[in-house]
GROMACS .gro file of C-alpha atoms in nm:
model
   83
    1UNK     CA    1   0.000   0.000   0.000
    2UNK     CA    2   0.146   0.335  -0.104
    3UNK     CA    3   0.020   0.659   0.040
    4UNK     CA    4   0.114   1.003  -0.086
    5UNK     CA    5  -0.163   1.225   0.037
    6UNK     CA    6   0.008   1.547   0.149
    7UNK     CA    7  -0.063   1.521   0.520
    8UNK     CA    8  -0.354   1.276   0.516
    9UNK     CA    9  -0.154   0.951   0.519
   10UNK     CA   10  -0.268   0.858   0.870
   11UNK     CA   11  -0.631   0.909   0.769
   12UNK     CA   12  -0.580   0.672   0.475
   13UNK     CA   13  -0.422   0.414   0.705
   14UNK     CA   14  -0.706   0.445   0.955
   15UNK     CA   15  -0.954   0.393   0.672
   16UNK     CA   16  -0.767   0.077   0.571
   17UNK     CA   17  -0.728  -0.069   0.920
   18UNK     CA   18  -0.960  -0.362   0.847
   19UNK     CA   19  -0.724  -0.482   0.573
   20UNK     CA   20  -0.386  -0.370   0.712
   21UNK     CA   21  -0.312  -0.719   0.846
   22UNK     CA   22  -0.341  -0.848   0.487
   23UNK     CA   23  -0.091  -0.594   0.351
   24UNK     CA   24   0.274  -0.698   0.329
   25UNK     CA   25   0.446  -0.363   0.265
   26UNK     CA   26   0.364   0.004   0.324
   27UNK     CA   27   0.525   0.301   0.151
   28UNK     CA   28   0.439   0.622   0.333
   29UNK     CA   29   0.555   0.981   0.312
   30UNK     CA   30   0.668   1.047   0.668
   31UNK     CA   31   0.703   1.408   0.788
   32UNK     CA   32   1.000   1.502   1.004
   33UNK     CA   33   0.892   1.867   0.994
   34UNK     CA   34   0.519   1.934   0.965
   35UNK     CA   35   0.456   2.126   0.642
   36UNK     CA   36   0.085   2.053   0.596
   37UNK     CA   37  -0.174   2.201   0.831
   38UNK     CA   38  -0.313   1.945   1.079
   39UNK     CA   39  -0.084   1.671   0.947
   40UNK     CA   40   0.013   1.398   1.195
   41UNK     CA   41   0.365   1.373   1.327
   42UNK     CA   42   0.611   1.100   1.239
   43UNK     CA   43   0.559   0.954   1.587
   44UNK     CA   44   0.180   0.938   1.544
   45UNK     CA   45   0.209   0.757   1.211
   46UNK     CA   46   0.473   0.515   1.338
   47UNK     CA   47   0.276   0.437   1.655
   48UNK     CA   48  -0.031   0.356   1.446
   49UNK     CA   49   0.148   0.124   1.203
   50UNK     CA   50   0.347  -0.043   1.482
   51UNK     CA   51   0.012  -0.152   1.627
   52UNK     CA   52  -0.042  -0.344   1.302
   53UNK     CA   53   0.298  -0.518   1.323
   54UNK     CA   54   0.481  -0.311   1.062
   55UNK     CA   55   0.853  -0.255   1.106
   56UNK     CA   56   1.073  -0.008   0.913
   57UNK     CA   57   1.283  -0.144   0.629
   58UNK     CA   58   1.396   0.169   0.447
   59UNK     CA   59   1.394   0.546   0.489
   60UNK     CA   60   1.475   0.761   0.186
   61UNK     CA   61   1.492   1.142   0.208
   62UNK     CA   62   1.260   1.339  -0.018
   63UNK     CA   63   1.346   1.691   0.091
   64UNK     CA   64   1.575   1.883   0.328
   65UNK     CA   65   1.582   2.230   0.478
   66UNK     CA   66   1.814   2.453   0.276
   67UNK     CA   67   1.994   2.611   0.569
   68UNK     CA   68   2.081   2.308   0.784
   69UNK     CA   69   1.991   2.001   0.575
   70UNK     CA   70   1.737   1.882   0.835
   71UNK     CA   71   1.496   1.625   0.692
   72UNK     CA   72   1.155   1.759   0.597
   73UNK     CA   73   1.001   1.433   0.478
   74UNK     CA   74   1.095   1.085   0.365
   75UNK     CA   75   0.957   0.797   0.165
   76UNK     CA   76   0.954   0.529   0.430
   77UNK     CA   77   0.898   0.158   0.379
   78UNK     CA   78   0.756  -0.077   0.640
   79UNK     CA   79   0.709  -0.452   0.613
   80UNK     CA   80   0.455  -0.657   0.803
   81UNK     CA   81   0.672  -0.864   1.036
   82UNK     CA   82   0.439  -1.160   0.980
   83UNK     CA   83   0.484  -1.138   0.601
   0.00000   0.00000   0.00000
């Protein structure tokens, strides 16, 4: 399952919670700095998917802050540990 919803990824995951146990891999845009109004934090998203037995397998930067190279967001991959 790939989400790329500009701040609504957690809402998509919540809407899919009845089938999340049947999904092997998630690709989610994870914010490290909140850039969309009312978007969930990285911790909120990770806590939710951890409850469905997903573990991180790859984190790939999408964008950085110009002045200090801090991560803004990443494409993050999680695999169902029961896959």
